[in-house]
């Protein structure tokens, strides 16, 4: 163990050196996460401000599954306590999906109860993409959609298509999100 | 409350025998002392005249710390807190009175201590720790935290690590170390720890010791609530946005109208599911994520922290090595262990490496250097930095939209990019598990490091 101070040591005066603000641990980690992003070809990210890595959008255009041909936008907000806390993700496209409600809340375990600091932005993006390939009726946020999916897959497929083309499913109107 | 005041003398802070209890420890040798300890009257003088402490937080722990430290003989103490006094603080934050409600905690605490403890010169700062930069934090010998926020702990931890200085051989200059003493309490449990930045485990090394924030699976909250908390959480997550009872504003946990509204809505939902136990207090607890505070726990932990500061400042005994937990839920239990430094810690595992360039060097040339230097051999480095507290992305190839926006930077010089001597660059690359911090040395001579 070291002896930290000699008795007469005076700390330097506060005006003697110009201060440099230091990057936060979140910034260090995010720089790494972003530089390591390797997205599937169905996903692109958009950064409105390239200096702000904490806020960005993810656009997923699934090329298989029920949601093929659709285009879904998500907003990511990464807090200063990242990676201790998960990023906050909202779906900005109204979607008929068992695990995404009509307000855009996303039910994905790694965004909440199963978040761990070893997970990355890449892992979250893959998790969200997986929701479009394998919607999970066991874990519903949109209960009606989940019921249809587990009882009548054809009906579910039709409902998804109707919603993506733009139209009513039940009494809820969905805006068109099909590309082409 | 009536308190005994010492008789006013010409120098009121020097009544005879005032520091006898401290002198017994500092002016006599002891088998328990640090090997380099030399008993002397100069030590008390150092504590009183030179030693400068920073107390972060003037709440439950902060009040105790200020009292303990000044009664131990420390005089030059700065205290920083961004909060104002609330009625609910008064049962344990004993420097505050009812008439102080809505005043800044730091100011009231400093004023009280300076009046009550003769010779104390506590300087308050009513602001966030993030409002100050390294020039401010450099002036202190020891920093002690009485915080309830992990973000703030990580921030000050990172700040103190950034103040470390290394010589050209990469050896740590020990005079640049500012020890961090950290106290934390939660109900009847608490901990105190000593961090020597760069030498022992830091806050980020042991981040997994903090329990994750209580979160309920969203689908449970939405469809299968079982606990009163699930109902409150439901209103917080869904009801507020949907109904906007007070317009388009976020929930304010300190606004009784907001809490009342949420409580009513949560009760309604609880009734639907046959759940009991939604109360105003519970609602407030869930919304503000309140953890009950116990005055005696604060007193124990603050006393432990103050003792460590005393030991660090005087070398009269070896400091805590390095993490003490305390629990008096049932009996009294303490345990001390050595938290280990994490070799891959994002905050402290690496010393900033120096990169020397001329101000006219182009960013492209700097990146070429990162890729070509035999000790680095990076593949696709992405670089960010922080200038005047604002983050900047200098270049990042992996994200098309950012690449496009930052491409013009490649042909700008370091000077044109606003990078000055001492600037830190954060560089991420596939070849390293963590981002690496480089410290830019900008000189006119064209030598590269």
XYZ file of C-alpha atoms in Angstrom, chain B residues 27-439:
413
model
C 1.394 12.023 17.836
C 2.237 8.583 19.171
C 3.674 5.586 17.312
C 1.494 2.534 16.915
C 2.031 -1.056 15.799
C -1.072 -0.688 13.626
C 0.194 2.340 11.740
C 1.250 2.407 8.116
C 4.954 1.363 7.881
C 5.881 4.869 6.719
C 3.936 6.582 9.487
C 5.920 8.993 11.617
C 4.077 10.350 14.618
C 4.209 14.128 14.532
C 2.233 17.247 15.327
C 2.517 18.238 11.676
C -0.071 15.697 10.663
C -2.920 17.449 12.396
C -1.654 20.685 10.927
C -1.793 19.131 7.454
C -5.359 17.952 8.075
C -6.418 21.369 9.242
C -4.486 23.631 6.936
C -3.791 21.800 3.686
C -5.956 18.791 3.205
C -8.848 19.506 0.855
C -11.788 17.118 0.696
C -14.777 16.866 -1.592
C -18.038 15.452 -0.276
C -20.421 14.506 -3.074
C -24.006 14.505 -1.895
C -25.440 16.420 1.048
C -28.234 13.984 1.823
C -28.452 11.202 4.390
C -24.788 10.215 4.115
C -23.587 13.714 3.273
C -24.916 15.284 6.487
C -23.238 12.593 8.558
C -19.999 12.870 6.588
C -19.754 16.638 6.995
C -20.325 16.344 10.725
C -17.855 13.447 11.149
C -15.114 14.976 9.020
C -15.193 18.417 10.593
C -15.284 16.982 14.109
C -12.260 14.890 13.130
C -10.332 18.042 12.344
C -10.723 18.476 8.600
C -11.574 22.049 7.676
C -11.318 22.562 3.946
C -14.278 20.686 2.598
C -16.301 21.315 -0.508
C -19.764 19.802 -0.743
C -21.713 19.404 -3.946
C -25.387 18.505 -4.308
C -27.964 19.331 -6.964
C -30.996 18.729 -4.732
C -33.222 20.930 -2.620
C -34.517 19.985 0.817
C -37.777 18.064 1.047
C -39.948 17.554 4.121
C -39.301 13.810 4.001
C -35.538 14.418 4.456
C -35.818 15.923 7.908
C -35.968 12.724 9.980
C -32.358 11.851 9.177
C -30.710 14.740 7.364
C -30.133 16.494 10.648
C -28.494 19.645 9.307
C -31.859 20.722 7.904
C -34.893 22.275 9.622
C -38.461 22.776 8.525
C -37.717 26.362 7.554
C -35.033 25.086 5.151
C -37.478 23.207 2.940
C -36.958 24.047 -0.752
C -33.497 25.478 -0.103
C -30.406 23.870 -1.672
C -29.055 21.032 0.486
C -25.413 21.926 -0.120
C -25.828 25.551 0.965
C -27.844 24.827 4.095
C -25.531 21.983 5.139
C -22.401 24.103 4.665
C -23.863 27.034 6.554
C -24.959 24.840 9.464
C -21.594 23.105 9.801
C -19.587 26.326 9.498
C -21.660 27.861 12.268
C -21.649 24.834 14.516
C -18.066 23.553 14.161
C -15.547 26.274 14.860
C -12.888 26.564 12.185
C -14.802 24.580 9.563
C -14.734 26.128 6.118
C -17.237 24.152 4.110
C -17.816 25.501 0.606
C -21.161 24.561 -0.998
C -21.824 23.888 -4.655
C -25.491 23.738 -5.608
C -25.127 21.980 -8.957
C -24.502 18.676 -10.690
C -21.091 17.036 -10.494
C -21.095 17.074 -14.297
C -21.123 20.892 -14.243
C -17.459 20.927 -13.252
C -14.486 19.682 -15.187
C -11.124 18.205 -14.299
C -9.684 21.550 -13.193
C -12.161 21.555 -10.305
C -11.710 17.937 -9.254
C -7.922 18.144 -9.417
C -7.756 20.415 -6.382
C -8.857 17.738 -3.899
C -6.812 15.233 -1.924
C -9.672 12.808 -1.347
C -13.198 12.531 -2.720
C -15.993 10.880 -0.765
C -19.358 9.924 -2.229
C -22.670 9.672 -0.417
C -24.795 9.127 -3.490
C -27.854 7.171 -4.476
C -27.108 7.230 -8.166
C -25.012 4.737 -10.069
C -24.627 7.146 -12.974
C -23.097 9.791 -10.724
C -20.757 7.253 -9.110
C -19.577 6.092 -12.508
C -19.087 9.664 -13.623
C -16.872 10.709 -10.712
C -15.058 7.390 -10.952
C -14.298 8.085 -14.624
C -13.273 11.641 -13.797
C -10.744 10.554 -11.159
C -9.346 7.895 -13.495
C -8.889 10.528 -16.192
C -6.767 12.590 -13.808
C -4.155 9.842 -13.499
C -0.805 10.631 -14.986
C 1.717 8.156 -16.353
C 5.369 8.609 -17.183
C 6.839 7.640 -20.544
C 7.410 4.076 -19.373
C 3.744 3.755 -18.484
C 4.287 3.905 -14.729
C 1.569 5.529 -12.710
C 2.532 8.795 -11.020
C 1.215 8.147 -7.533
C 0.843 11.806 -6.721
C -1.885 11.989 -9.375
C -4.072 9.508 -7.506
C -7.095 10.983 -5.770
C -8.606 8.270 -3.572
C -12.351 7.791 -3.809
C -14.177 6.691 -0.688
C -17.656 5.509 -1.560
C -20.516 4.904 0.825
C -23.907 3.470 -0.026
C -26.943 2.499 1.994
C -30.212 0.777 1.282
C -32.487 0.298 4.252
C -30.615 -1.665 6.897
C -27.781 -2.576 4.521
C -24.805 -0.540 3.523
C -21.306 -0.615 2.179
C -18.151 1.436 2.358
C -15.227 1.066 0.023
C -11.904 2.643 -0.759
C -10.899 3.053 -4.379
C -7.393 4.048 -5.400
C -8.030 4.883 -9.054
C -5.654 3.053 -11.336
C -4.509 0.750 -8.536
C -7.509 -0.993 -7.035
C -10.947 -2.071 -8.226
C -13.020 0.892 -9.388
C -16.781 1.441 -9.585
C -16.980 0.073 -13.126
C -14.821 -2.976 -12.249
C -17.553 -4.141 -9.914
C -20.580 -2.788 -11.753
C -22.240 -6.198 -11.579
C -22.448 -5.852 -7.795
C -25.238 -3.340 -8.207
C -28.582 -5.058 -8.389
C -30.320 -4.415 -11.686
C -33.199 -2.010 -11.575
C -36.375 -3.870 -10.682
C -38.188 -4.464 -13.933
C -41.221 -6.576 -14.574
C -41.652 -8.442 -17.835
C -43.718 -6.173 -20.028
C -46.221 -8.858 -20.975
C -46.876 -9.621 -17.292
C -47.508 -5.959 -16.635
C -49.762 -5.739 -19.666
C -51.814 -8.899 -19.335
C -51.160 -11.036 -16.285
C -50.569 -8.718 -13.331
C -50.224 -10.520 -10.000
C -48.784 -7.867 -7.702
C -49.905 -4.334 -6.835
C -46.581 -3.147 -8.300
C -47.569 -4.605 -11.674
C -50.706 -2.439 -11.676
C -48.781 0.733 -10.843
C -46.160 -0.083 -13.431
C -48.953 -0.612 -15.958
C -50.316 2.877 -15.407
C -46.800 4.335 -15.533
C -46.007 2.607 -18.813
C -49.308 2.677 -20.635
C -51.995 4.716 -18.862
C -50.089 7.994 -18.573
C -49.205 8.202 -22.267
C -52.679 7.226 -23.344
C -54.729 9.493 -21.125
C -52.313 12.401 -20.634
C -54.209 13.518 -17.486
C -52.137 16.697 -17.121
C -51.354 17.302 -20.766
C -48.299 16.123 -22.630
C -45.831 16.149 -19.731
C -43.752 13.390 -18.177
C -44.584 11.963 -14.756
C -43.195 14.031 -11.896
C -42.758 11.761 -8.885
C -42.654 14.782 -6.573
C -46.020 16.085 -7.726
C -48.753 14.741 -5.402
C -51.423 15.253 -8.079
C -49.538 12.975 -10.442
C -49.065 10.284 -7.811
C -52.722 10.498 -6.783
C -53.868 10.089 -10.364
C -51.608 7.097 -10.931
C -52.682 5.583 -7.629
C -56.372 5.827 -8.574
C -55.807 4.363 -12.017
C -53.713 1.541 -10.543
C -56.422 0.794 -7.949
C -58.957 0.449 -10.728
C -56.755 -2.019 -12.543
C -56.001 -3.909 -9.345
C -59.751 -4.285 -8.722
C -60.236 -5.790 -12.170
C -57.681 -8.476 -11.377
C -58.620 -8.955 -7.736
C -55.248 -7.645 -6.521
C -54.991 -5.857 -3.204
C -52.445 -3.497 -1.743
C -52.192 -0.517 -4.101
C -51.660 2.470 -1.810
C -50.460 6.041 -2.239
C -47.184 5.211 -0.531
C -46.547 2.150 -2.647
C -47.374 4.145 -5.790
C -44.894 6.816 -4.788
C -42.338 4.118 -4.003
C -42.708 2.412 -7.386
C -42.806 5.634 -9.413
C -39.853 7.284 -7.654
C -38.120 3.937 -7.136
C -37.813 4.857 -3.486
C -35.641 2.762 -1.247
C -36.355 3.365 2.431
C -33.557 5.194 4.194
C -32.563 4.310 7.756
C -30.774 6.959 9.817
C -28.646 4.499 11.798
C -27.344 2.791 8.656
C -26.302 6.175 7.265
C -24.510 6.938 10.521
C -22.568 3.660 10.477
C -21.546 3.909 6.839
C -20.604 7.599 7.081
C -18.510 6.833 10.150
C -16.719 4.054 8.281
C -16.085 6.371 5.326
C -14.829 9.182 7.563
C -12.458 6.806 9.320
C -11.051 5.739 5.959
C -10.534 9.358 4.953
C -8.762 9.984 8.247
C -6.511 6.984 7.631
C -5.775 7.962 4.026
C -4.989 11.554 4.937
C -2.770 10.776 7.928
C -1.362 7.285 7.178
C -2.024 6.485 10.827
C -3.359 3.080 9.813
C -3.687 0.976 6.689
C -6.822 1.804 4.756
C -9.671 -0.601 4.226
C -8.770 -3.226 1.654
C -11.115 -2.483 0.086
C -14.831 -3.239 0.390
C -16.862 -3.496 3.569
C -20.452 -4.615 3.665
C -22.707 -3.949 6.628
C -26.063 -5.469 7.420
C -28.128 -5.020 10.567
C -31.423 -6.401 9.355
C -31.072 -9.127 11.986
C -28.248 -8.665 14.479
C -25.178 -6.911 13.138
C -23.023 -8.367 10.431
C -20.046 -6.960 8.606
C -17.687 -8.492 6.141
C -14.675 -7.073 4.383
C -13.209 -8.369 1.189
C -10.859 -7.248 -1.515
C -12.817 -6.435 -4.642
C -10.523 -7.293 -7.531
C -9.579 -5.048 -10.363
C -11.231 -6.169 -13.579
C -8.673 -6.510 -16.366
C -11.271 -5.652 -18.971
C -12.963 -2.818 -17.070
C -14.145 -0.167 -19.522
C -13.241 2.616 -17.128
C -9.845 1.730 -15.684
C -8.286 -1.212 -17.520
C -6.219 0.898 -19.808
C -3.832 3.739 -19.515
C -4.415 6.382 -22.134
C -1.751 5.928 -24.767
C -0.027 8.908 -26.221
C -0.219 9.723 -29.904
C 2.006 12.532 -31.104
C 1.146 14.488 -34.225
C 1.619 17.895 -35.721
C -1.466 20.149 -35.765
C -1.490 20.063 -39.569
C -1.804 16.275 -39.645
C -4.943 15.170 -41.452
C -7.396 12.830 -39.745
C -6.826 10.410 -42.625
C -3.122 10.276 -41.731
C -3.936 9.634 -38.095
C -6.167 6.715 -39.085
C -3.480 5.376 -41.428
C -1.110 5.461 -38.484
C -3.534 3.436 -36.335
C -3.723 0.810 -39.079
C -0.051 0.732 -40.016
C 1.722 1.102 -36.688
C 3.227 -2.260 -35.822
C 1.976 -2.147 -32.224
C -1.600 -1.246 -33.202
C -2.395 -2.769 -36.629
C -6.032 -1.768 -36.514
C -8.430 -2.764 -39.252
C -11.345 -0.366 -39.277
C -10.987 2.109 -36.424
C -13.927 4.309 -35.456
C -13.036 7.474 -33.555
C -15.078 9.669 -31.250
C -14.040 12.397 -28.849
C -15.493 14.858 -26.370
C -14.885 18.569 -26.888
C -16.234 21.003 -24.276
C -18.502 18.325 -22.890
C -20.042 17.542 -26.260
C -19.483 14.241 -28.015
C -18.157 14.240 -31.558
C -17.883 11.424 -34.010
C -14.714 12.032 -35.994
C -15.003 9.055 -38.290
C -16.806 5.742 -38.312
C -16.820 3.447 -41.268
C -19.195 0.763 -40.089
C -22.406 2.806 -40.217
C -23.161 4.123 -43.715
C -25.052 7.250 -42.607
C -22.307 8.223 -40.166
C -19.548 7.361 -42.608
C -21.083 9.682 -45.152
C -21.538 12.495 -42.641
C -18.018 12.209 -41.222
C -16.127 11.505 -44.453
C -15.251 15.206 -44.948
C -13.389 15.063 -41.614
C -10.805 12.741 -43.176
C -9.259 15.551 -45.156
C -9.360 18.062 -42.289
C -6.374 18.726 -40.074
C -6.405 17.945 -36.375
C -6.319 21.675 -35.672
C -9.309 22.332 -37.941
C -11.220 19.588 -36.161
C -10.750 21.481 -32.895
C -8.398 18.879 -31.420
C -5.858 20.384 -29.077
C -2.968 19.083 -27.026
C -4.142 16.637 -24.366
C -7.392 15.819 -26.183
C -8.580 12.276 -25.636
C -9.621 10.173 -28.601
C -11.791 7.107 -28.157
C -10.878 4.519 -30.735
C -12.837 1.337 -31.288
C -11.656 -1.423 -33.551
C -12.396 -5.080 -34.181
C -8.911 -5.939 -32.980
C -9.556 -4.959 -29.337
C -12.299 -6.054 -26.919
C -12.823 -2.504 -25.621
C -12.504 0.966 -27.009
C -9.025 2.396 -26.438
C -8.354 5.879 -25.172
C -5.530 7.801 -26.804
C -4.239 11.106 -25.536
